[in-house]
Amino acid sequence: MHLQAEIAQQPAVIERLLNDGRADTEAAAAAIRDFDPPFVCIAARGTSDNAGCYAQYLYGHALRLPVMLATPSLHTVYEKPADLSKALVIGISQSGKAEDVRAVLTDARRGGALTLAITNFDDSPLAQAAELHLPLRAEREFSVAATKTYTAQLTVIAMLASALANEQKRWDALAALPGLARETLRHCERIADWTERYRYSDKLVTLGRGFNYATAREISLKVKELTYIASEGYSEADFRHGPIAAIDRGHPVILVAPQGKTLAGMADMTKDLNERDAETLIISNDEDLLRAGTQALPIPAVPEWLSPILSVMPGQVYAMQQALARGYEVDNPRGLSKVTITE
Amino acid sequence: MHLQAEIAQQPAVIERLLNDGRADTEAAAAAIRDFDPPFVCIAARGTSDNAGCYAQYLYGHALRLPVMLATPSLHTVYEKPADLSKALVIGISQSGKAEDVRAVLTDARRGGALTLAITNFDDSPLAQAAELHLPLRAEREFSVAATKTYTAQLTVIAMLASALANEQKRWDALAALPGLARETLRHCERIADWTERYRYSDKLVTLGRGFNYATAREISLKVKELTYIASEGYSEADFRHGPIAAIDRGHPVILVAPQGKTLAGMADMTKDLNERDAETLIISNDEDLLRAGTQALPIPAVPEWLSPILSVMPGQVYAMQQALARGYEVDNPRGLSKVTITE
């Protein structure tokens, strides 16, 4: 099974990026500093778009850089793109073959923007279209559901933030990630013990906030791709603003709630959901919160800004275990292909 | 029932905005032209965030202005906001009481940004916090599910685009809207004839693209707020990239597919969904496509950039009729309040 192997490769991929990718990253950071963009635009689809969502929070937080997510249809369907000439435009695509992401970068580069591709293949169309390329160094991903390329994308994004912020303590924190990722995956082995309880659940909500809003979206997408159930990811704040009305007894909710600034709000949400008799599945490194949930999915202590690289892993494993419990084909879910070339 | 009355008031609200709101809009446009922002940042939650999504497409398309959606938690939870000093920052909130939206505008204004509020109340905190205010002129909305304030927000956004583009033909197109809205609501009366078929459906997907991606999200939210089912809105492109795998026989899918650049892709998607034996509910003004669906929800002919102001209405009525068929309280859905003051 490719999916299981690729989930297990994540610590090694992160380690390879940190060992081999720093010089490229520092060079890209120098070019970006020269260009001095007032804002960043990220073009991506699906899982890569969730990596873009992480960049939106991290670059705002660490670099004060505003980040927008592109509207590819303005480039491809309407052929009336916005003026991105002053922006750093980043295209993220595992395969580097997403046609609409390439169209955004090509239009933007022609207009004068600084363009950067983040893909797994140096010779991919997206890497060729951009001035700068940061490779994922993740080796080929065979499973249709992206796992190791997602955490590799997050790692590249975090490395670039560290280079742009020029802070040694960020690099030190990054250096601990491979070990922490191994520890996270060891904890994940316990998920198989209780996954059958959710064999017949047909709805799932996943919540996160701030840095881990991306994680909530990505876990939700992984579960949907692998088990075909109605699976939605929300910002905890948006969820409280309306969709919480749909939660009643037994509704499974995954809460991505590592220690940090968002922990208090996520703990409040857990309390509210427990009062509604929801099933709360807690991804956290806070002992009290882990005890408050129906299921505990522990991760090790990690600075909040890096936590999304670990906190997605229990969600990946949960999605895979659910697919196995339901007897689904995990490497090639029905109706999906690895590369979708959206025009 | 307030909800039914408020849906019915939409043509009059749009008419009032067009009659009484133009001078304010032209004045705001003049201030924005003076400021000459390289990009726009929109802060909003829930339904108002969907209005922001419309602005993202319209301002890119009509004005070449890049639009980002704000990340309020950087302002409120992390207190590390991005640098928005060069941006036009627009806060959208029906009540004008959304705390986190106000925090974004307050931080941005302090940093030097040009700030604009779009709310229903001149004396609301958000209107007071911003340099410019464009009121919705929608009178008080009693129903928790926002309808007339949503189409009023879209109308204000479209009026501002017309003032900034300084194109008379856009104002001429806007002038036809009240009549077209009345015609749309007359068509919607037929929805009650077939709504019972979906009485026990527990999942809904709503699809749109480009200008009507906002509509897909808003219809999805309305159905979720009023009927508590798993209801998701997608860009047609993103949907094809993964979530389509979950669609099988009988799965209801609303397609927002008016004439324009996105029609061909939406027609292809309808064909694919019909091959999967999904139930396709088509919101369109294209006779061929309306005939291809399980249910036809016609709207009149309208330029694509204004179509979201009409195309949401059949979705509002569908959501209300489903709530009635299920015996739910439509004005005060369980677990929701009109104003959510997210910190």
XYZ file of C-alpha atoms in Angstrom:
686
model
C 0.000 0.000 0.000
C 1.594 3.242 -1.188
C -0.398 5.517 1.128
C 0.858 3.892 4.299
C 4.458 3.941 3.043
C 4.219 7.593 2.005
C 2.782 8.650 5.358
C 5.690 6.834 7.015
C 8.248 8.596 4.756
C 7.320 12.054 6.020
C 10.026 12.404 8.702
C 12.708 11.447 6.150
C 11.349 13.883 3.535
C 11.339 16.735 6.051
C 14.882 15.798 7.094
C 16.076 15.780 3.466
C 14.535 19.207 2.842
C 16.249 20.663 5.889
C 19.597 19.113 4.967
C 19.588 19.806 1.224
C 17.160 22.682 0.685
C 18.522 25.523 2.766
C 20.842 27.086 0.160
C 18.041 27.241 -2.464
C 15.750 28.752 0.138
C 18.242 31.437 1.171
C 18.777 32.338 -2.514
C 15.015 32.663 -3.089
C 14.737 34.787 0.050
C 17.445 37.137 -1.226
C 15.596 37.600 -4.538
C 12.348 38.269 -2.660
C 14.004 40.821 -0.370
C 15.366 42.637 -3.462
C 11.906 42.706 -5.040
C 10.297 43.887 -1.758
C 6.678 42.962 -2.552
C 3.871 44.701 -0.601
C 1.860 41.488 -0.812
C 1.966 37.832 -1.874
C -0.453 35.950 -4.143
C -0.618 32.151 -3.953
C -2.107 30.008 -6.733
C -2.919 26.382 -5.925
C -5.715 23.781 -5.937
C -6.869 21.153 -3.464
C -4.215 19.981 -1.004
C -1.726 22.560 -2.315
C -4.303 25.291 -1.666
C -4.371 24.173 1.961
C -0.583 24.632 2.058
C -1.243 28.134 0.687
C -3.620 28.732 3.582
C -0.773 27.916 6.012
C 1.454 30.427 4.205
C -1.297 33.034 4.556
C -1.084 32.848 8.348
C 2.661 32.255 8.641
C 3.768 35.060 6.322
C 1.348 37.490 7.937
C 2.518 36.472 11.407
C 6.267 36.131 10.880
C 6.858 38.672 8.095
C 3.828 41.026 8.235
C 3.292 40.096 4.563
C -0.351 40.111 3.428
C -1.155 36.972 1.415
C -4.033 36.537 -1.026
C -5.134 33.307 -2.625
C -5.426 33.622 -6.413
C -8.660 33.350 -8.381
C -7.408 31.216 -11.300
C -10.625 31.521 -13.309
C -9.905 35.230 -13.839
C -6.805 34.093 -15.750
C -8.163 31.040 -17.571
C -11.937 31.361 -17.958
C -12.377 35.145 -18.082
C -8.897 36.122 -19.327
C -9.154 39.255 -17.192
C -6.559 38.766 -14.471
C -5.956 41.207 -11.650
C -2.777 43.303 -11.744
C -0.201 41.299 -9.794
C 2.820 43.254 -11.058
C 3.915 44.335 -7.576
C 3.374 40.932 -5.950
C 5.407 37.871 -5.146
C 3.318 35.179 -6.876
C 3.795 31.627 -5.587
C 2.443 28.606 -7.473
C 2.119 25.402 -5.441
C 1.456 22.081 -7.178
C 2.761 18.619 -6.305
C 3.015 17.553 -9.954
C 3.728 21.026 -11.286
C 1.197 20.215 -14.020
C -1.818 22.207 -12.788
C -2.602 24.242 -15.908
C -4.496 27.022 -14.181
C -1.798 27.531 -11.566
C 0.739 27.832 -14.391
C -1.530 30.355 -16.154
C -1.564 32.576 -13.051
C 2.242 32.490 -12.818
C 2.724 33.077 -16.540
C 0.352 36.083 -16.594
C 1.921 37.496 -13.432
C 5.506 37.056 -14.651
C 4.652 38.752 -17.950
C 3.202 41.652 -15.943
C 6.355 42.094 -13.889
C 5.657 40.055 -10.743
C 8.321 37.953 -9.043
C 7.286 34.297 -9.476
C 8.160 31.240 -7.382
C 7.108 27.623 -7.962
C 6.934 24.982 -5.223
C 6.671 21.541 -6.885
C 8.081 18.035 -6.615
C 9.718 18.050 -10.070
C 12.424 20.390 -11.396
C 11.357 19.779 -14.987
C 7.623 20.345 -14.381
C 5.787 22.998 -16.438
C 5.171 25.101 -13.327
C 8.832 25.001 -12.257
C 9.804 26.015 -15.807
C 7.303 28.888 -15.868
C 8.579 30.555 -12.673
C 11.760 32.525 -12.062
C 12.399 30.735 -8.755
C 11.762 27.086 -7.873
C 11.879 25.364 -4.521
C 11.645 21.573 -4.984
C 9.844 19.342 -2.480
C 12.555 16.612 -2.618
C 9.817 14.128 -1.674
C 10.478 11.507 -4.390
C 7.543 10.291 -6.416
C 4.177 10.104 -4.657
C 2.114 7.184 -5.977
C -0.983 7.418 -3.811
C -3.657 9.745 -5.199
C -4.209 11.217 -1.735
C -1.267 13.560 -1.137
C 0.439 13.196 2.245
C 4.232 13.513 2.144
C 4.078 16.223 -0.519
C 1.701 18.253 1.690
C 4.001 18.232 4.727
C 6.926 18.887 2.354
C 5.070 21.954 1.004
C 4.505 23.198 4.552
C 8.176 22.623 5.369
C 9.331 24.587 2.304
C 6.942 27.408 3.237
C 8.259 27.423 6.817
C 11.899 27.342 5.631
C 11.268 30.325 3.372
C 9.693 32.229 6.285
C 12.763 31.462 8.381
C 15.113 32.660 5.637
C 13.097 35.852 5.083
C 12.824 36.560 8.817
C 16.559 35.723 9.098
C 16.095 34.287 12.583
C 18.381 31.479 13.746
C 15.856 30.383 16.391
C 13.406 29.523 13.604
C 16.007 27.292 11.944
C 16.711 25.665 15.305
C 13.016 24.898 15.744
C 12.858 23.466 12.218
C 15.826 21.188 12.950
C 13.792 19.369 15.605
C 10.974 18.517 13.192
C 12.172 15.153 11.798
C 12.397 13.687 15.304
C 9.054 15.179 16.305
C 7.440 13.814 13.140
C 8.706 10.313 14.001
C 7.252 10.667 17.495
C 3.918 11.845 16.052
C 3.684 8.823 13.768
C 4.435 6.479 16.666
C 1.473 7.965 18.557
C -0.669 7.481 15.449
C -0.298 3.693 15.659
C -2.986 3.720 18.363
C -5.635 5.097 15.993
C -6.189 1.601 14.561
C -7.383 0.464 17.998
C -10.518 2.610 17.968
C -11.144 3.448 14.303
C -13.938 0.848 13.919
C -16.213 2.897 16.146
C -16.519 5.389 13.263
C -16.976 2.757 10.519
C -20.538 3.864 9.799
C -20.210 7.595 10.463
C -21.275 9.477 7.347
C -20.422 13.018 8.429
C -17.312 14.626 9.838
C -16.418 18.165 10.825
C -12.802 19.211 11.389
C -12.005 22.456 13.197
C -8.869 24.542 13.568
C -7.948 28.177 13.808
C -5.062 30.408 12.814
C -2.069 28.323 11.689
C -4.157 25.165 11.973
C -7.102 26.331 9.899
C -5.078 24.857 7.012
C -4.816 21.578 8.950
C -8.577 21.419 9.486
C -9.151 21.912 5.759
C -6.537 19.337 4.778
C -7.741 16.623 7.181
C -11.279 17.235 5.985
C -10.160 16.837 2.358
C -8.158 13.669 3.098
C -11.165 12.025 4.788
C -13.442 13.039 1.915
C -11.051 11.764 -0.758
C -10.535 8.407 0.965
C -13.961 7.650 2.451
C -16.428 9.674 0.301
C -18.315 10.960 3.357
C -19.559 14.528 3.884
C -16.455 15.944 5.533
C -16.021 19.647 6.151
C -13.183 21.731 7.517
C -13.848 25.053 9.229
C -12.195 27.829 11.081
C -13.427 27.466 14.647
C -14.619 31.105 14.501
C -16.666 30.611 11.307
C -18.079 27.364 12.675
C -19.378 29.058 15.782
C -21.003 31.678 13.517
C -23.496 29.208 12.007
C -22.616 25.619 11.068
C -22.435 24.540 14.725
C -26.245 24.364 14.528
C -25.917 21.062 12.646
C -24.043 19.271 15.469
C -26.047 16.849 17.572
C -25.462 13.659 19.555
C -22.756 11.435 18.133
C -21.572 13.782 15.378
C -17.810 13.205 15.032
C -15.727 16.388 15.203
C -11.935 16.487 14.921
C -10.413 19.449 16.776
C -6.905 20.506 15.781
C -5.833 22.199 18.980
C -2.130 22.309 19.771
C -0.744 24.566 22.486
C -0.507 28.205 21.520
C -2.685 31.252 21.070
C -5.666 29.336 19.676
C -5.775 26.693 22.440
C -8.204 28.549 24.734
C -10.787 29.029 21.970
C -10.471 25.417 20.868
C -10.880 24.246 24.473
C -14.078 26.317 24.755
C -15.326 24.778 21.517
C -14.570 21.283 22.825
C -16.665 22.042 25.900
C -19.556 23.297 23.749
C -19.381 20.231 21.521
C -19.237 17.877 24.492
C -22.385 19.560 25.829
C -24.055 18.724 22.522
C -22.915 15.097 23.023
C -20.744 15.228 19.933
C -17.827 12.781 19.599
C -14.729 14.934 19.964
C -11.450 13.684 18.483
C -8.673 15.899 19.832
C -5.339 16.472 18.083
C -3.254 18.268 20.691
C -0.173 18.367 22.878
C -2.151 19.695 25.834
C -2.780 16.935 28.360
C -5.935 18.501 29.827
C -7.549 19.001 26.449
C -6.603 15.508 25.270
C -8.420 14.125 28.317
C -11.533 16.180 27.543
C -12.207 14.468 24.209
C -13.819 11.182 23.236
C -10.546 10.215 21.540
C -7.029 11.547 22.107
C -4.661 11.981 19.150
C -1.495 13.269 20.821
C 1.334 15.127 19.135
C 4.586 16.228 20.812
C 5.320 19.749 22.069
C 6.204 22.079 19.177
C 6.069 25.843 18.549
C 2.599 26.742 17.300
C 3.835 28.092 13.945
C 5.322 24.681 13.099
C 2.527 22.596 14.597
C 0.614 22.172 11.275
C 3.465 20.002 9.949
C 2.772 17.501 12.757
C -0.915 18.001 13.502
C -2.056 16.877 10.050
C -0.493 13.427 10.499
C -3.075 11.951 12.904
C -5.715 13.128 10.404
C -3.944 11.409 7.520
C -3.760 8.167 9.509
C -7.396 8.451 10.640
C -8.500 8.920 7.008
C -6.472 5.897 5.887
C -7.727 3.702 8.748
C -11.328 4.668 8.001
C -10.848 3.761 4.326
C -9.393 0.385 5.358
C -12.219 -0.252 7.840
C -14.705 0.416 5.052
C -12.872 -1.820 2.580
C -12.061 0.965 0.153
C -9.136 1.090 -2.241
C -6.831 3.584 -0.548
C -4.227 4.253 -3.243
C -6.703 4.961 -6.032
C -10.012 6.302 -4.689
C -12.854 6.095 -7.177
C -13.360 9.058 -9.461
C -10.002 10.709 -8.761
C -6.751 11.011 -10.662
C -3.393 12.147 -9.310
C -3.055 15.094 -11.660
C -6.081 17.189 -12.467
C -5.309 19.600 -15.228
C -7.989 22.209 -14.651
C -8.236 24.683 -17.487
C -42.651 34.634 8.928
C -39.857 37.191 8.665
C -37.673 35.134 6.309
C -40.309 34.945 3.581
C -41.038 38.667 3.879
C -37.349 39.574 3.764
C -36.720 37.436 0.692
C -39.661 39.225 -0.949
C -38.265 42.672 -0.032
C -35.072 42.173 -2.052
C -36.191 43.919 -5.265
C -37.273 46.978 -3.251
C -34.002 47.068 -1.280
C -31.956 46.908 -4.482
C -34.115 49.651 -5.991
C -33.632 51.869 -2.931
C -29.862 51.388 -3.047
C -29.745 52.345 -6.715
C -31.959 55.386 -6.170
C -30.446 56.703 -2.946
C -26.929 55.242 -2.768
C -25.198 56.493 -5.879
C -23.823 59.784 -4.518
C -22.223 58.056 -1.494
C -20.760 55.444 -3.805
C -19.253 58.023 -6.183
C -17.722 59.868 -3.205
C -16.170 56.647 -1.881
C -14.857 55.871 -5.371
C -13.198 59.286 -5.563
C -11.434 58.703 -2.229
C -10.286 55.270 -3.385
C -8.950 56.663 -6.681
C -6.959 59.261 -4.716
C -5.496 56.570 -2.462
C -4.700 54.325 -5.484
C -4.282 51.013 -3.598
C -2.295 48.181 -5.278
C -4.617 45.680 -3.601
C -7.775 45.319 -1.508
C -8.263 43.377 1.725
C -11.781 42.335 2.777
C -12.666 41.359 6.348
C -15.975 39.561 6.913
C -17.536 36.416 8.400
C -20.197 34.001 7.200
C -22.661 35.416 4.682
C -20.711 38.691 4.499
C -17.563 36.709 3.664
C -19.434 35.274 0.680
C -20.154 38.840 -0.445
C -16.399 39.429 -0.119
C -15.811 36.462 -2.403
C -17.994 38.163 -5.065
C -15.894 41.332 -4.705
C -12.748 39.256 -5.181
C -13.895 38.232 -8.660
C -15.618 41.473 -9.640
C -12.812 43.837 -8.631
C -10.208 41.631 -10.328
C -12.326 41.391 -13.470
C -13.636 44.949 -13.765
C -10.815 46.928 -12.135
C -7.770 44.588 -12.265
C -7.607 45.043 -8.473
C -6.239 42.027 -6.550
C -8.432 41.215 -3.536
C -7.388 39.229 -0.489
C -9.667 38.008 2.269
C -8.393 38.984 5.709
C -7.227 36.543 8.363
C -8.875 38.135 11.435
C -7.166 35.837 13.937
C -3.810 37.485 13.099
C -5.359 40.691 14.481
C -7.342 39.327 17.413
C -5.820 36.029 18.574
C -2.163 36.496 17.614
C -2.014 40.318 17.637
C 0.471 40.108 14.766
C -1.411 41.546 11.795
C 0.000 41.767 8.297
C 1.021 45.193 6.992
C -2.059 46.540 5.207
C -0.847 50.156 5.052
C -1.000 50.330 1.238
C -4.370 48.569 0.935
C -7.997 49.532 0.680
C -9.462 47.548 3.591
C -13.190 46.815 3.390
C -15.145 45.482 6.362
C -18.492 43.845 5.591
C -20.974 43.052 8.362
C -24.761 43.227 8.333
C -24.968 44.359 11.961
C -21.637 46.196 11.935
C -20.997 44.533 15.295
C -18.551 41.798 14.271
C -15.688 42.474 16.704
C -12.957 40.792 14.696
C -13.914 42.604 11.501
C -13.725 45.876 13.392
C -10.297 44.871 14.783
C -8.966 44.379 11.240
C -10.223 47.816 10.158
C -8.959 49.530 13.292
C -5.453 48.023 12.959
C -5.360 48.797 9.243
C -6.536 52.384 9.648
C -3.948 52.992 12.362
C -1.309 51.662 9.952
C -2.315 54.048 7.175
C -4.741 51.974 5.076
C -7.889 53.455 3.535
C -10.853 51.845 5.307
C -14.436 51.321 4.123
C -17.331 49.741 6.030
C -20.370 48.153 4.380
C -23.077 47.663 7.030
C -26.808 48.115 7.536
C -26.468 50.694 10.326
C -24.795 54.121 10.184
C -24.206 54.109 13.931
C -22.712 50.604 14.084
C -19.217 50.130 15.584
C -17.822 49.043 12.222
C -19.244 52.088 10.405
C -17.781 54.303 13.116
C -14.355 52.644 12.871
C -13.951 53.208 9.113
C -13.206 56.385 7.182
C -15.835 55.564 4.550
C -19.235 53.912 5.030
C -21.655 52.587 2.440
C -24.980 51.680 4.108
C -27.092 48.746 2.913
C -30.379 50.688 3.248
C -32.106 47.310 3.802
C -34.076 48.206 6.954
C -33.864 45.866 9.906
C -33.463 42.155 9.132
C -35.251 40.002 11.731
C -34.595 36.530 10.389
C -31.324 34.999 11.591
C -30.626 33.719 8.061
C -29.471 36.785 6.095
C -31.097 37.235 2.684
C -31.909 40.842 1.792
C -28.732 42.117 3.429
C -26.667 39.674 1.328
C -28.078 40.861 -1.994
C -27.788 44.443 -0.713
C -24.081 43.816 0.029
C -23.591 42.468 -3.507
C -25.404 45.483 -4.942
C -23.206 47.932 -3.002
C -20.103 46.038 -4.169
C -21.323 46.166 -7.781
C -22.204 49.870 -7.534
C -18.723 50.641 -6.218
C -17.177 48.704 -9.125
C -19.294 50.719 -11.550
C -18.246 54.005 -9.948
C -14.565 53.018 -9.952
C -14.697 51.769 -13.550
C -16.632 54.926 -14.419
C -18.660 53.108 -17.078
C -22.205 54.221 -17.814
C -23.103 50.859 -19.315
C -22.513 49.250 -15.911
C -24.959 51.698 -14.289
C -27.470 50.950 -17.064
C -27.178 47.225 -16.337
C -27.629 47.853 -12.616
C -30.797 49.883 -13.278
C -32.504 46.780 -14.683
C -31.886 44.745 -11.526
C -35.030 45.539 -9.476
C -37.291 44.354 -12.304
C -35.148 41.266 -12.907
C -35.179 40.471 -9.191
C -38.999 40.601 -9.197
C -39.080 38.256 -12.182
C -36.646 35.871 -10.427
C -38.830 35.700 -7.316
C -41.924 34.997 -9.450
C -40.099 31.979 -10.948
C -39.176 30.862 -7.432
C -42.838 30.314 -6.536
C -42.671 26.996 -8.393
C -40.044 25.578 -6.019
C -42.768 24.737 -3.474
C -44.283 22.330 -6.027
C -41.360 19.913 -5.914
C -39.540 20.634 -2.665
C -41.014 17.612 -0.842
C -38.956 15.268 -3.003
C -35.889 16.422 -1.035
C -37.541 16.265 2.408
C -35.280 13.425 3.575
C -32.090 14.345 1.737
C -29.281 14.726 4.269
C -26.515 15.953 1.965
C -26.278 18.758 -0.562
C -23.506 20.043 -2.777
C -23.745 23.452 -4.471
C -21.407 24.329 -7.332
C -20.495 27.573 -9.071
C -17.458 29.138 -10.630
C -16.010 32.612 -11.096
C -18.564 35.264 -10.121
C -20.941 32.560 -8.901
C -18.500 30.743 -6.652
C -19.791 33.183 -4.027
C -23.353 32.112 -4.838
C -22.516 28.431 -4.402
C -21.003 29.155 -0.993
C -23.921 31.328 0.094
C -26.644 28.873 -0.989
C -24.755 26.100 0.757
C -24.595 28.173 3.952
C -28.298 29.103 3.784
C -29.327 25.437 3.449
C -27.031 24.451 6.304
C -28.303 27.221 8.593
C -31.959 26.432 7.928
C -31.988 22.623 7.608
C -28.863 21.460 9.542
C -27.847 19.032 6.774
C -24.303 18.489 5.471
C -24.310 21.169 2.783
C -21.144 22.188 0.970
C -20.390 24.856 -1.616
C -17.517 24.417 -4.065
C -15.865 25.991 -7.024
C -16.679 23.671 -9.912
C -12.921 23.418 -10.618
C -12.017 22.394 -7.067
C -14.928 19.957 -6.963
C -13.697 18.166 -10.054
C -10.267 17.942 -8.398
C -11.449 15.574 -5.640
C -14.794 15.888 -3.873
C -16.732 14.662 -6.940
C -15.708 11.178 -5.806
C -18.419 11.340 -3.120
C -21.295 11.787 -5.602
C -23.449 8.754 -6.320
C -27.074 7.971 -7.274
C -29.582 10.442 -5.925
C -27.094 12.907 -4.399
C -28.666 16.364 -4.787
C -26.386 18.937 -6.429
C -27.367 22.562 -7.075
C -25.503 24.038 -10.068
C -25.334 27.833 -10.310
C -24.833 28.201 -14.029
C -26.023 31.407 -15.674
C -24.993 32.339 -19.198
C -21.460 33.651 -19.478
C -17.885 32.436 -19.530
C -18.451 29.703 -16.952
C -21.522 28.159 -18.626
C -19.617 25.610 -20.751
C -17.756 24.172 -17.756
C -20.929 24.025 -15.686
C -22.752 22.266 -18.550
C -19.948 19.672 -18.691
C -20.222 19.194 -14.942
C -24.008 18.722 -15.245
C -23.406 15.988 -17.810
C -20.871 14.251 -15.548
C -23.230 14.438 -12.585
C -26.173 13.137 -14.611
C -23.993 10.159 -15.640
C -23.491 9.469 -11.925
C -27.308 9.588 -11.530
C -27.086 12.588 -9.222
C -30.129 14.860 -8.838
C -29.151 18.071 -10.593
C -30.936 21.298 -9.610
C -30.030 23.938 -12.187
C -30.086 27.677 -11.547
C -29.661 29.198 -14.994
C -30.994 31.388 -17.755
C -29.883 28.931 -20.435
C -32.852 26.955 -21.742
C -30.800 23.929 -22.845
C -29.058 23.582 -19.516
C -32.300 24.072 -17.566
C -33.776 21.149 -19.511
C -30.745 18.948 -18.715
C -31.346 18.984 -14.952
C -33.658 17.085 -12.645
C -35.133 20.428 -11.542
C -35.091 23.799 -13.314
C -34.681 26.999 -11.272
C -34.837 29.691 -13.966
C -33.556 33.237 -13.657
C -33.906 35.948 -16.316
C -31.177 37.026 -18.744
C -28.595 39.246 -17.009
C -24.921 40.136 -17.581
C -22.751 37.498 -15.883
C -21.081 39.979 -13.505
C -24.485 40.879 -12.031
C -25.922 37.368 -12.086
C -24.974 36.545 -8.454
C -27.518 39.113 -7.240
C -30.288 37.060 -8.875
C -28.897 33.518 -8.851
C -28.796 33.292 -5.058
C -32.552 33.861 -4.763
C -33.720 30.396 -5.898
C -31.275 28.977 -3.362
C -32.693 31.151 -0.582
C -36.212 29.987 -1.445
C -35.138 26.345 -1.718
C -33.514 26.545 1.740
C -36.651 28.115 3.222
C -38.990 25.583 1.584
C -36.844 22.683 2.820
C -36.955 24.078 6.360
C -40.752 24.367 6.113
C -41.099 20.843 4.701
C -39.063 19.551 7.654
C -41.107 21.515 10.195
C -38.199 23.655 11.346
C -38.391 27.126 12.813
C -37.165 29.288 9.930
C -36.689 32.654 11.610
C -34.645 31.390 14.561
C -32.747 28.215 13.653
C -31.502 26.312 16.685
C -28.072 27.213 17.999
C -27.705 30.463 16.030
C -27.956 34.114 16.936
C -28.232 37.056 14.583
C -25.052 38.746 15.737
C -22.018 36.665 16.535
C -19.365 38.767 18.159
C -16.278 36.689 17.430
C -13.268 37.875 19.357
